[in-house]
Structure formats: structure tokens, C-alpha cells
N, CA, C and O atoms as a Tinker XYZ file with bonds, in Angstrom:
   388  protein
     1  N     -0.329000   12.581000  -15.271000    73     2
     2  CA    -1.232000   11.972000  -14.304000    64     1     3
     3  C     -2.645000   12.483000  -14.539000    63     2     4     5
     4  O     -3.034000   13.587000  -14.920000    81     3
     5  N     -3.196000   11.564000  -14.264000    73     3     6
     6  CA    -4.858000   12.232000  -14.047000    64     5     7
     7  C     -5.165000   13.018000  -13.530000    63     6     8     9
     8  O     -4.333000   13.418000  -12.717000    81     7
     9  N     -6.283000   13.675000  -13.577000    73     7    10
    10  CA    -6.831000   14.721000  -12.395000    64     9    11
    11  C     -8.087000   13.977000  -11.588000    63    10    12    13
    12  O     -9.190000   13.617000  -12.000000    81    11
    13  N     -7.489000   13.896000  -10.316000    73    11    14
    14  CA    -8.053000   13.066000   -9.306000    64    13    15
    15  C     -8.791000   12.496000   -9.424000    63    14    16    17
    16  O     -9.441000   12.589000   -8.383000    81    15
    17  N     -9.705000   11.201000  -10.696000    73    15    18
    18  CA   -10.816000   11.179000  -10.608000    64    17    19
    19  C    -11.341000   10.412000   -9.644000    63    18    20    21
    20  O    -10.634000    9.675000   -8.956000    81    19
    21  N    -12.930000   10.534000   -9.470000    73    19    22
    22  CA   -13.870000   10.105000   -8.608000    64    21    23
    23  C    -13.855000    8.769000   -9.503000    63    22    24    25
    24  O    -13.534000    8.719000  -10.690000    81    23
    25  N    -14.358000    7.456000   -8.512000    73    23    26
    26  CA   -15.039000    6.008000   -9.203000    64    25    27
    27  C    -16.179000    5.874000   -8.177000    63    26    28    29
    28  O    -16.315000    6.130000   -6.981000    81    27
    29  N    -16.992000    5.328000   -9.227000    73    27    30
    30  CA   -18.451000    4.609000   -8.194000    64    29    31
    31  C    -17.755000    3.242000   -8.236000    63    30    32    33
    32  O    -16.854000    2.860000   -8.984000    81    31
    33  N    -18.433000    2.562000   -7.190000    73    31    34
    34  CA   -18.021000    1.486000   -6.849000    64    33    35
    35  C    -17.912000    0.406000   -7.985000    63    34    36    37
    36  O    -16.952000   -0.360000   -8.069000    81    35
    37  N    -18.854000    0.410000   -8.753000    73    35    38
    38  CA   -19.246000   -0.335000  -10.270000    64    37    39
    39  C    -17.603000    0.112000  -11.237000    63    38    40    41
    40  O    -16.977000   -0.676000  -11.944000    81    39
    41  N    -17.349000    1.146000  -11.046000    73    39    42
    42  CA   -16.072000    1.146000  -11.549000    64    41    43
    43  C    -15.089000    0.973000  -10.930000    63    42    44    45
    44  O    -14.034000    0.890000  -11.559000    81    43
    45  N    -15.081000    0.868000   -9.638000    73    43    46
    46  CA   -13.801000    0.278000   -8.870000    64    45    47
    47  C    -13.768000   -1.340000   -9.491000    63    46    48    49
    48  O    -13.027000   -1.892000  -10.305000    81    47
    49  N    -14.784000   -1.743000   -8.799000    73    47    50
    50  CA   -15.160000   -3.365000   -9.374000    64    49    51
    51  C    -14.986000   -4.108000  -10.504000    63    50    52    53
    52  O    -14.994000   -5.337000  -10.426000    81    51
    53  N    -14.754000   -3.278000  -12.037000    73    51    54
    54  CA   -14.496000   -3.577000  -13.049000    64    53    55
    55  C    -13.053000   -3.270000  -13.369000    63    54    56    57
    56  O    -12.277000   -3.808000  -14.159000    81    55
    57  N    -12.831000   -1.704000  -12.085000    73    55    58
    58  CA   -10.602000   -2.217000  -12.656000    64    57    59
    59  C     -9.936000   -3.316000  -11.876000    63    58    60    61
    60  O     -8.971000   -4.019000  -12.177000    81    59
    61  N    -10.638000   -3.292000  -10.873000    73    59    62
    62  CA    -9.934000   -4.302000  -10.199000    64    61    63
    63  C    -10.132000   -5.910000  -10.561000    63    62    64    65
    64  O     -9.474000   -6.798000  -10.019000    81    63
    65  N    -11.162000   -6.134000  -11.582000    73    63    66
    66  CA   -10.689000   -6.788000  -12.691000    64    65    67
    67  C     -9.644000   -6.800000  -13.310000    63    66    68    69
    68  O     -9.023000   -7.832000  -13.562000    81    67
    69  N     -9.322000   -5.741000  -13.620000    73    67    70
    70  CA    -7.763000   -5.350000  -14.842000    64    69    71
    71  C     -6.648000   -5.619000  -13.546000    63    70    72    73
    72  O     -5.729000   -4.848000  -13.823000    81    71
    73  N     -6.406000   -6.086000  -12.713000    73    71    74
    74  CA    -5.307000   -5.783000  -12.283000    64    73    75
    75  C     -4.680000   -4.332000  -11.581000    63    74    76    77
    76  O     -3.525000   -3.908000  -11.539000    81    75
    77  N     -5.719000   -3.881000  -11.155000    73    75    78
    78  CA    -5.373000   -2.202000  -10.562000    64    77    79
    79  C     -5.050000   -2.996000   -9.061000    63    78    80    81
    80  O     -5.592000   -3.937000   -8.481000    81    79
    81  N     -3.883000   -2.115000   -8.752000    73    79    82
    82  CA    -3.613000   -2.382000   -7.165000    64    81    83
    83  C     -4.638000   -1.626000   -6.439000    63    82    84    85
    84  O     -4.635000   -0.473000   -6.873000    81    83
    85  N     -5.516000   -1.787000   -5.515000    73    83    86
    86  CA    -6.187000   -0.865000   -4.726000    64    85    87
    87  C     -5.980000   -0.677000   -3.082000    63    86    88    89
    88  O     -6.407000   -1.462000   -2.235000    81    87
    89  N     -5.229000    0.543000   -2.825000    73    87    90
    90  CA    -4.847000    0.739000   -1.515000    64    89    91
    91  C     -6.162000    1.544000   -0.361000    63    90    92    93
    92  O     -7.036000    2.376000   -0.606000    81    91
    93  N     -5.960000    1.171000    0.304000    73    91    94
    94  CA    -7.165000    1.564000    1.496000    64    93    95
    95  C     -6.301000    2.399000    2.278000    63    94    96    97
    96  O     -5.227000    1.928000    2.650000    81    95
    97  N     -6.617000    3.568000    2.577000    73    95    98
    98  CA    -5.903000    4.061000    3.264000    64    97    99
    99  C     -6.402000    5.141000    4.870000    63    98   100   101
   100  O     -5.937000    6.154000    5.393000    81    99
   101  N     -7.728000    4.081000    5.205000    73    99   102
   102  CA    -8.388000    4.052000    6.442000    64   101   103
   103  C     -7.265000    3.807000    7.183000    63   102   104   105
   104  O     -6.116000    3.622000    6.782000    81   103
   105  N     -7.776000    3.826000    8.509000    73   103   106
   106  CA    -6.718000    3.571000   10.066000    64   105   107
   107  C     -7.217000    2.559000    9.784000    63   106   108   109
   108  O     -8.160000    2.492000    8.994000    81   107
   109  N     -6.336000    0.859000   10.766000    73   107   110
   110  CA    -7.034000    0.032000   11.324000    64   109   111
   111  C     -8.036000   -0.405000   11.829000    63   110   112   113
   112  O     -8.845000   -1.296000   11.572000    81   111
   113  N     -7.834000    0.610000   12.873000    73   111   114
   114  CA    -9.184000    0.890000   13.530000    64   113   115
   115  C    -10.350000    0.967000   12.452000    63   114   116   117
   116  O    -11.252000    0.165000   12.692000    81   115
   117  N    -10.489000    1.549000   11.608000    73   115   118
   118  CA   -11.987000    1.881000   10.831000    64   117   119
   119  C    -11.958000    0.247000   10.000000    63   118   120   121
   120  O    -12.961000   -0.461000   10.095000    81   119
   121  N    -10.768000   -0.226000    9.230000    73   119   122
   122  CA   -11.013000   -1.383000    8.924000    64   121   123
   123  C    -11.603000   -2.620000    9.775000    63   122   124   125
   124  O    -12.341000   -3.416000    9.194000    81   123
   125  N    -11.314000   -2.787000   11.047000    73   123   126
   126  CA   -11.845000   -3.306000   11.842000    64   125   127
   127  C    -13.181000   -3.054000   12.120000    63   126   128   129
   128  O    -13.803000   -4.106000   11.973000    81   127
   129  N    -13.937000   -2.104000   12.467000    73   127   130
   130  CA   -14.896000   -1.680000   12.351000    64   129   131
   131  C    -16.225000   -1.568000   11.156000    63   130   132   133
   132  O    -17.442000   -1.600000   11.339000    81   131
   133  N    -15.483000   -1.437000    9.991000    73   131   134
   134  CA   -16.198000   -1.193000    9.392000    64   133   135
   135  C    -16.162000   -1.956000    7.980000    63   134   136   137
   136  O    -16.878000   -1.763000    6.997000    81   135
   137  N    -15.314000   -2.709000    8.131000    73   135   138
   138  CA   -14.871000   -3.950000    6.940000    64   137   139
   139  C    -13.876000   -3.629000    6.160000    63   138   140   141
   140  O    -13.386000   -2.502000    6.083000    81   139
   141  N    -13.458000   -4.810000    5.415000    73   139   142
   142  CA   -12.103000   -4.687000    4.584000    64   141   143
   143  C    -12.702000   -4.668000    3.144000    63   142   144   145
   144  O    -13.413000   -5.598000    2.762000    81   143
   145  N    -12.445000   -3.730000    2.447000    73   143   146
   146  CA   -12.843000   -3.883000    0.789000    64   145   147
   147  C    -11.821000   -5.024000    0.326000    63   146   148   149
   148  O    -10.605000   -4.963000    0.146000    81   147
   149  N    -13.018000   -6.434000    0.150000    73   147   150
   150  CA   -11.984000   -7.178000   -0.574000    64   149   151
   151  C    -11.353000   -6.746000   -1.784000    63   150   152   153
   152  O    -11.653000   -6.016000   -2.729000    81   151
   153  N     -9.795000   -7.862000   -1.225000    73   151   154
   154  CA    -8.448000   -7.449000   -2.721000    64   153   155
   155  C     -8.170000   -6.196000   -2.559000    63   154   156   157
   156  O     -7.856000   -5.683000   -3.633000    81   155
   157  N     -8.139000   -5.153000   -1.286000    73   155   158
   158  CA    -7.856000   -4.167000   -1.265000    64   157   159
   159  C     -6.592000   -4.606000   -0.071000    63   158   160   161
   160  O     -6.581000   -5.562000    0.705000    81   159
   161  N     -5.515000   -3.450000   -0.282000    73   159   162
   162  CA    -4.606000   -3.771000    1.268000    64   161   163
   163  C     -5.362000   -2.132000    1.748000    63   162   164   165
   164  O     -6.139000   -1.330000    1.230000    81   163
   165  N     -4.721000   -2.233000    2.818000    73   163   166
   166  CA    -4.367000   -1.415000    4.041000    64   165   167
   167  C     -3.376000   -0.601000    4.181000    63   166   168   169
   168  O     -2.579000   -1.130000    4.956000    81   167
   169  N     -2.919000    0.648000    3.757000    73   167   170
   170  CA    -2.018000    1.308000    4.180000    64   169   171
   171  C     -2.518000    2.625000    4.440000    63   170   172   173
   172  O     -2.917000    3.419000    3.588000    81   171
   173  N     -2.438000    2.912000    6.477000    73   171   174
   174  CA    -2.930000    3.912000    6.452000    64   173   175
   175  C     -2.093000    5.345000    6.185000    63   174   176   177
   176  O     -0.889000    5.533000    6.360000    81   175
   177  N     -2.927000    6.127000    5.792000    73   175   178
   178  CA    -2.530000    7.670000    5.234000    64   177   179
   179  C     -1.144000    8.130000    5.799000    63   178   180   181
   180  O     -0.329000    8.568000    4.988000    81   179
   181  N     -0.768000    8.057000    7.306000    73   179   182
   182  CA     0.226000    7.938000    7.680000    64   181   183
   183  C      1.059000    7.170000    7.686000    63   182   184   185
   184  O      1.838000    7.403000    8.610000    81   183
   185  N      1.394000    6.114000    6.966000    73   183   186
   186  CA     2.240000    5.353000    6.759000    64   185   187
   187  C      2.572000    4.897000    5.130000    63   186   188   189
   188  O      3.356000    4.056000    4.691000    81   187
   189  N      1.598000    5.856000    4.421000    73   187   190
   190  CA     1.730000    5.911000    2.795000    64   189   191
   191  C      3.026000    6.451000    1.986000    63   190   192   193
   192  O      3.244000    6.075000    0.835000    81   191
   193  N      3.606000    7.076000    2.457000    73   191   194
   194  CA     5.016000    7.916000    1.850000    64   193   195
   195  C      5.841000    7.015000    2.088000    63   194   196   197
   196  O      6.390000    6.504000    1.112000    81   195
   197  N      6.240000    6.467000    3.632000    73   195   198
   198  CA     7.383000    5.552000    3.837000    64   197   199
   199  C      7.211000    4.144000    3.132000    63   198   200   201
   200  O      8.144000    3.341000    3.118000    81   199
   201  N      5.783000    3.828000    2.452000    73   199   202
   202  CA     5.547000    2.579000    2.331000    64   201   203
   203  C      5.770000    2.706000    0.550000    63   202   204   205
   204  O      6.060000    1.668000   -0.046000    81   203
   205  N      5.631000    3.923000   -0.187000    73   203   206
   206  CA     5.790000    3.771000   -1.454000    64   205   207
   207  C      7.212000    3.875000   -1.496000    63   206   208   209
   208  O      7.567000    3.637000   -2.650000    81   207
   209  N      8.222000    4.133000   -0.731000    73   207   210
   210  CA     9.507000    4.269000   -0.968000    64   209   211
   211  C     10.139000    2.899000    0.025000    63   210   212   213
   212  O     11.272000    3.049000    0.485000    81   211
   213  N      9.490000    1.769000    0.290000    73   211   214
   214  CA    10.066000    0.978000    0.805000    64   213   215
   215  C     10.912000    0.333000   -0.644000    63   214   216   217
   216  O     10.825000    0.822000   -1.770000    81   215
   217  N     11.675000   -0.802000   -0.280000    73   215   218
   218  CA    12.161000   -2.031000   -0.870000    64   217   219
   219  C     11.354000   -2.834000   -1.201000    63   218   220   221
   220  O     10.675000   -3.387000   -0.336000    81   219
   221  N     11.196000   -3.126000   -2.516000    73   219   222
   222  CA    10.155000   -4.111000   -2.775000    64   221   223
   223  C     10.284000   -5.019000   -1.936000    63   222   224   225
   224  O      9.399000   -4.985000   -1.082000    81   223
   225  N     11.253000   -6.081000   -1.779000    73   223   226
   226  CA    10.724000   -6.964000   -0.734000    64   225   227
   227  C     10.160000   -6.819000    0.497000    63   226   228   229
   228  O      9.149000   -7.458000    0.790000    81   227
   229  N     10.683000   -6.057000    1.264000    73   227   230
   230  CA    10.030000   -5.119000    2.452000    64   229   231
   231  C      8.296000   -4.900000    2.161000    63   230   232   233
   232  O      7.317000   -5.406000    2.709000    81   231
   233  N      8.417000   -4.022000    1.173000    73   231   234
   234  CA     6.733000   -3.619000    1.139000    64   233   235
   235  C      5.704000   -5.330000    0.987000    63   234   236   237
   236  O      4.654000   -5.748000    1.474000    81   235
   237  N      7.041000   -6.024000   -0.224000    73   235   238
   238  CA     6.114000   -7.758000    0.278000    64   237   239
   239  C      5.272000   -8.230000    1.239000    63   238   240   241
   240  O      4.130000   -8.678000    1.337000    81   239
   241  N      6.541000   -7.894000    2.144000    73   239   242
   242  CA     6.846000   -9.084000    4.051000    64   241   243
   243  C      5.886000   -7.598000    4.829000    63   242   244   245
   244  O      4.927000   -7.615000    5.601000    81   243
   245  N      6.326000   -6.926000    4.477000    73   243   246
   246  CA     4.987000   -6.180000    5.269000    64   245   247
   247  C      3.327000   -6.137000    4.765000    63   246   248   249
   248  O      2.454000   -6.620000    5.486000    81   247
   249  N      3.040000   -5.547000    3.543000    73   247   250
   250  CA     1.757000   -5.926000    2.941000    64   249   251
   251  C      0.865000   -6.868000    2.089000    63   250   252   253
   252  O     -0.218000   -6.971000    1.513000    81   251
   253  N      2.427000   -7.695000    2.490000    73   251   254
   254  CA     1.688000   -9.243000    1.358000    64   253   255
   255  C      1.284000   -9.177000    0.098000    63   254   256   257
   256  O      0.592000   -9.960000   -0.554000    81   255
   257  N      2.014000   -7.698000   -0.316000    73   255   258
   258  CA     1.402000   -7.925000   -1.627000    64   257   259
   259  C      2.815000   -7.555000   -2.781000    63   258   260   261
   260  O      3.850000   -7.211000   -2.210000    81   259
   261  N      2.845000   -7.609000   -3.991000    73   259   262
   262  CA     3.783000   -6.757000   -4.561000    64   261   263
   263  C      4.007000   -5.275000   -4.963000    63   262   264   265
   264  O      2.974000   -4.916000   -5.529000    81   263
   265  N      4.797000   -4.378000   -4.925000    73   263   266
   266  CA     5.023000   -3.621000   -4.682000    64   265   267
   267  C      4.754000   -2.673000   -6.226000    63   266   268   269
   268  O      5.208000   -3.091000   -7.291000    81   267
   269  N      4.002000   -1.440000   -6.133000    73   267   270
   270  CA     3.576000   -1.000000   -7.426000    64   269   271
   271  C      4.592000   -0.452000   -8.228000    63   270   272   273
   272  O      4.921000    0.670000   -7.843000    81   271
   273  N      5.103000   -0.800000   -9.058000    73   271   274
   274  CA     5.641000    0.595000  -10.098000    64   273   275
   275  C      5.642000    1.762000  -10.132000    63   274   276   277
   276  O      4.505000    2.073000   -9.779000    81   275
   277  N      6.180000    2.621000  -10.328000    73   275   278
   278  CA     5.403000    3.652000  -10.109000    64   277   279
   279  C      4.670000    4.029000  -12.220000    63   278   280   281
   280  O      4.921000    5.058000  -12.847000    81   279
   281  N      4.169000    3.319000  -12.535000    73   279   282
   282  CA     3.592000    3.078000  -13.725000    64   281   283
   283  C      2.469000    2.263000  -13.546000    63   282   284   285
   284  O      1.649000    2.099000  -14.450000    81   283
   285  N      2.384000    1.807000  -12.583000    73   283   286
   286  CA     1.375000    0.819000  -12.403000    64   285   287
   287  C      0.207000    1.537000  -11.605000    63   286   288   289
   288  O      0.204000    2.326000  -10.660000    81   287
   289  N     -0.895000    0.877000  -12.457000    73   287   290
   290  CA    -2.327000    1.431000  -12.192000    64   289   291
   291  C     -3.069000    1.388000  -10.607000    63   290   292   293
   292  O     -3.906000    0.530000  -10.326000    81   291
   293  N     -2.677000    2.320000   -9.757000    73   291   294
   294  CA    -3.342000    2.258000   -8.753000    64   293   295
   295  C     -4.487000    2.962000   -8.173000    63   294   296   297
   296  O     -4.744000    4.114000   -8.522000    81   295
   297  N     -5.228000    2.299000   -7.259000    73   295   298
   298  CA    -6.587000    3.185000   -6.452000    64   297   299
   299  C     -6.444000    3.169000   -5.284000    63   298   300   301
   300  O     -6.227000    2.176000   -4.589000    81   299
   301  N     -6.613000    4.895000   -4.756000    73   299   302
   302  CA    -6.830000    4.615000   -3.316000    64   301   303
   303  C     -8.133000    4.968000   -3.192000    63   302   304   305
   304  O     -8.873000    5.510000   -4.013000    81   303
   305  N     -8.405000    4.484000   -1.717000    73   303   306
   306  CA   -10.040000    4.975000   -1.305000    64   305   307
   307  C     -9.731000    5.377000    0.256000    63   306   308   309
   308  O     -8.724000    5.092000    0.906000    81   307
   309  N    -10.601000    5.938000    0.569000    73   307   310
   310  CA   -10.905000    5.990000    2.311000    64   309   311
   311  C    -12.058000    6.063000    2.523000    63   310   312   313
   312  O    -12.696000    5.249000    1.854000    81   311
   313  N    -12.985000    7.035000    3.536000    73   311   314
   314  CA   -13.950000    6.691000    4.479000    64   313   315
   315  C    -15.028000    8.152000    3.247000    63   314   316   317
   316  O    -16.244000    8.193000    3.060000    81   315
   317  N    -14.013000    9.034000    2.718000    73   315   318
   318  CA   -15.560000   10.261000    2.460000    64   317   319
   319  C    -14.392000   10.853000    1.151000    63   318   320   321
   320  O    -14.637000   12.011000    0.815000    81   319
   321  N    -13.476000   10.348000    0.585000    73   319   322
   322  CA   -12.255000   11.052000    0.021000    64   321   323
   323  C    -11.435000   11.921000   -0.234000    63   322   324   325
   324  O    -10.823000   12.305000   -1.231000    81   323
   325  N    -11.534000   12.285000    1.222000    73   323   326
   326  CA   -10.141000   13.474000    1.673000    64   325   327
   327  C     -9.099000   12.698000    1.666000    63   326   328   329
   328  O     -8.191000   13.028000    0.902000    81   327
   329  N     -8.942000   11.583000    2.418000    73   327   330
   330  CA    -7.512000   11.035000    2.219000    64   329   331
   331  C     -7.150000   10.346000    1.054000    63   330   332   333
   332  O     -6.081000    9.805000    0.772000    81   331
   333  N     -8.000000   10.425000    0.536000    73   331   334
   334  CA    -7.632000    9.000000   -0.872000    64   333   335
   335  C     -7.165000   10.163000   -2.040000    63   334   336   337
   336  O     -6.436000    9.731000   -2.933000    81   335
   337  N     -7.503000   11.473000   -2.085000    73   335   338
   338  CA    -7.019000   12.511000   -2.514000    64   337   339
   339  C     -5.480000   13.280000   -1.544000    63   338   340   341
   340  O     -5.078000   14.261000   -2.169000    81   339
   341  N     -5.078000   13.153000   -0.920000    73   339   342
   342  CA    -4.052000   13.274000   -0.044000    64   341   343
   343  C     -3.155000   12.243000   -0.752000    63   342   344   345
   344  O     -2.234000   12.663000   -1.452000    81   343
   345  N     -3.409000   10.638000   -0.587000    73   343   346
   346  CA    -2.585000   10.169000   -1.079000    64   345   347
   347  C     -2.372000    9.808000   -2.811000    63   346   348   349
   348  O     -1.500000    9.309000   -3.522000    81   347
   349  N     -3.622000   10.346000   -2.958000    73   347   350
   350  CA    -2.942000   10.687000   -4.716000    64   349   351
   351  C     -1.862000   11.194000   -4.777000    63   350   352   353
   352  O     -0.946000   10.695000   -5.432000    81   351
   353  N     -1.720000   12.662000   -3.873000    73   351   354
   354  CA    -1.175000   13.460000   -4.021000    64   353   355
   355  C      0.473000   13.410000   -3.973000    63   354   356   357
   356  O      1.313000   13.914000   -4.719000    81   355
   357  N      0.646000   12.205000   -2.226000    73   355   358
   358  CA     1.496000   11.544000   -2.316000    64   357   359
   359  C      2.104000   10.905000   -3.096000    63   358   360   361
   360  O      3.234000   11.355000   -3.287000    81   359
   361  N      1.840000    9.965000   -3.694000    73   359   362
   362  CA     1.834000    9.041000   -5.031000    64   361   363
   363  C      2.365000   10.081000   -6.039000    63   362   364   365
   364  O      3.587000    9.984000   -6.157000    81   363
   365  N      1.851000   10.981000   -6.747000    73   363   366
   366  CA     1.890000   11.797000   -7.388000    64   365   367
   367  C      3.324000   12.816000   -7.327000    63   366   368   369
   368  O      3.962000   13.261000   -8.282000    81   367
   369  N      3.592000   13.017000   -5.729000    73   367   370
   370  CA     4.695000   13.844000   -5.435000    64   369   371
   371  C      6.352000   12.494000   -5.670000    63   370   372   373
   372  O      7.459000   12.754000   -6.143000    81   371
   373  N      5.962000   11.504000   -5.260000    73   371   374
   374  CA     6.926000   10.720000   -5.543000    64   373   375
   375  C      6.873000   10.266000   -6.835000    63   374   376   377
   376  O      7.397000    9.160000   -6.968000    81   375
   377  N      6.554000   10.601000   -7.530000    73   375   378
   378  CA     6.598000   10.098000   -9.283000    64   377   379
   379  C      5.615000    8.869000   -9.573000    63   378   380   381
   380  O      5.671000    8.189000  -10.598000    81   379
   381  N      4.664000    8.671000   -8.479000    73   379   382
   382  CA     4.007000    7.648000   -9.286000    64   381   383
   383  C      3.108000    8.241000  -10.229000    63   382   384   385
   384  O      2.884000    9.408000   -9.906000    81   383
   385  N      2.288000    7.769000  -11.643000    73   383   386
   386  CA     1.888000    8.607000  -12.727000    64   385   387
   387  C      0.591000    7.615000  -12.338000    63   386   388
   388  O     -0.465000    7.706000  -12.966000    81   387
């Protein structure tokens, strides 16, 4: 795995070209507030562990989206990146690479 890196937005913007899943992992609340990074989902920090170990179809019908690999290229972000480093970490502890 990597070591945590940082992206400026200019490089978020160009993987998510490639097909990178990008998870948000603000509360609701702040998405509401403070906007949705399009092509990004929503899974907040507390609900990140149970949601990488769902059933793919499950994680579907709940986040509308498909469910990552754990090989598959993902980004999280949050509000200042304490949590988006938390759930690396997550990710990371369950075998995603």
C-alpha cells in the first residue's frame, strides 16, 4: 500500500478520470451543508468498516454504486484529513491495497 498520500484537487480531478472510486467520508450533515464533491459517494467515517465488508449487492442498494475490490483504486477525502487518513487506515486494516 501507499503511504497515505496527500492529492490537490487537480489530482483528484485527473484520477477520477481513470476510474478511481472516491469515497467522502464527511457526516451528512456537512454534505448537506457544505456540498457534495461530484462522482463522489458518501460514507460516513462511522459507517466505513461495516460498509467495506458489506455484500456487494447490499453496498449497491445502499450506495448506488459498485462495490470496490479490494484492488481497486480508491480515494477518500473529508473536511481537513484526519478522517480520510482514519479510513485509509480502515481500508488498509481490511486488506484493501
Amino acid at each position: 500500500a501507499a503511504a497515505e498520500p496527500n492529492l490537490s484537487y487537480q489530482e483528484l480531478k485527473d484520477l477520477k478520470k481513470a476510474n478511481v472510486l472516491h469515497i467522502d467520508v464527511r457526516e451528512r450533515w456537512e454534505i448537506d451543508r457544505f456540498g457534495k464533491i461530484p462522482e463522489s459517494i458518501n460514507i460516513p467515517l462511522g459507517e466505513l468498516m461495516e460498509a467495506l465488508q458489506m455484500d456487494p449487492t447490499e453496498f449497491k442498494e445502499q450506495y448506488n454504486q459498485k462495490m470496490p475490490s479490494k484492488s481497486d483504486p480508491v480515494v477518500f477525502s473529508c473536511l481537513a484529513g484526519t478522517r480520510s487518513k482514519q479510513a485509509l487506515g480502515f481500508a488498509t486494516s481490511l486488506g484493501f491495497s
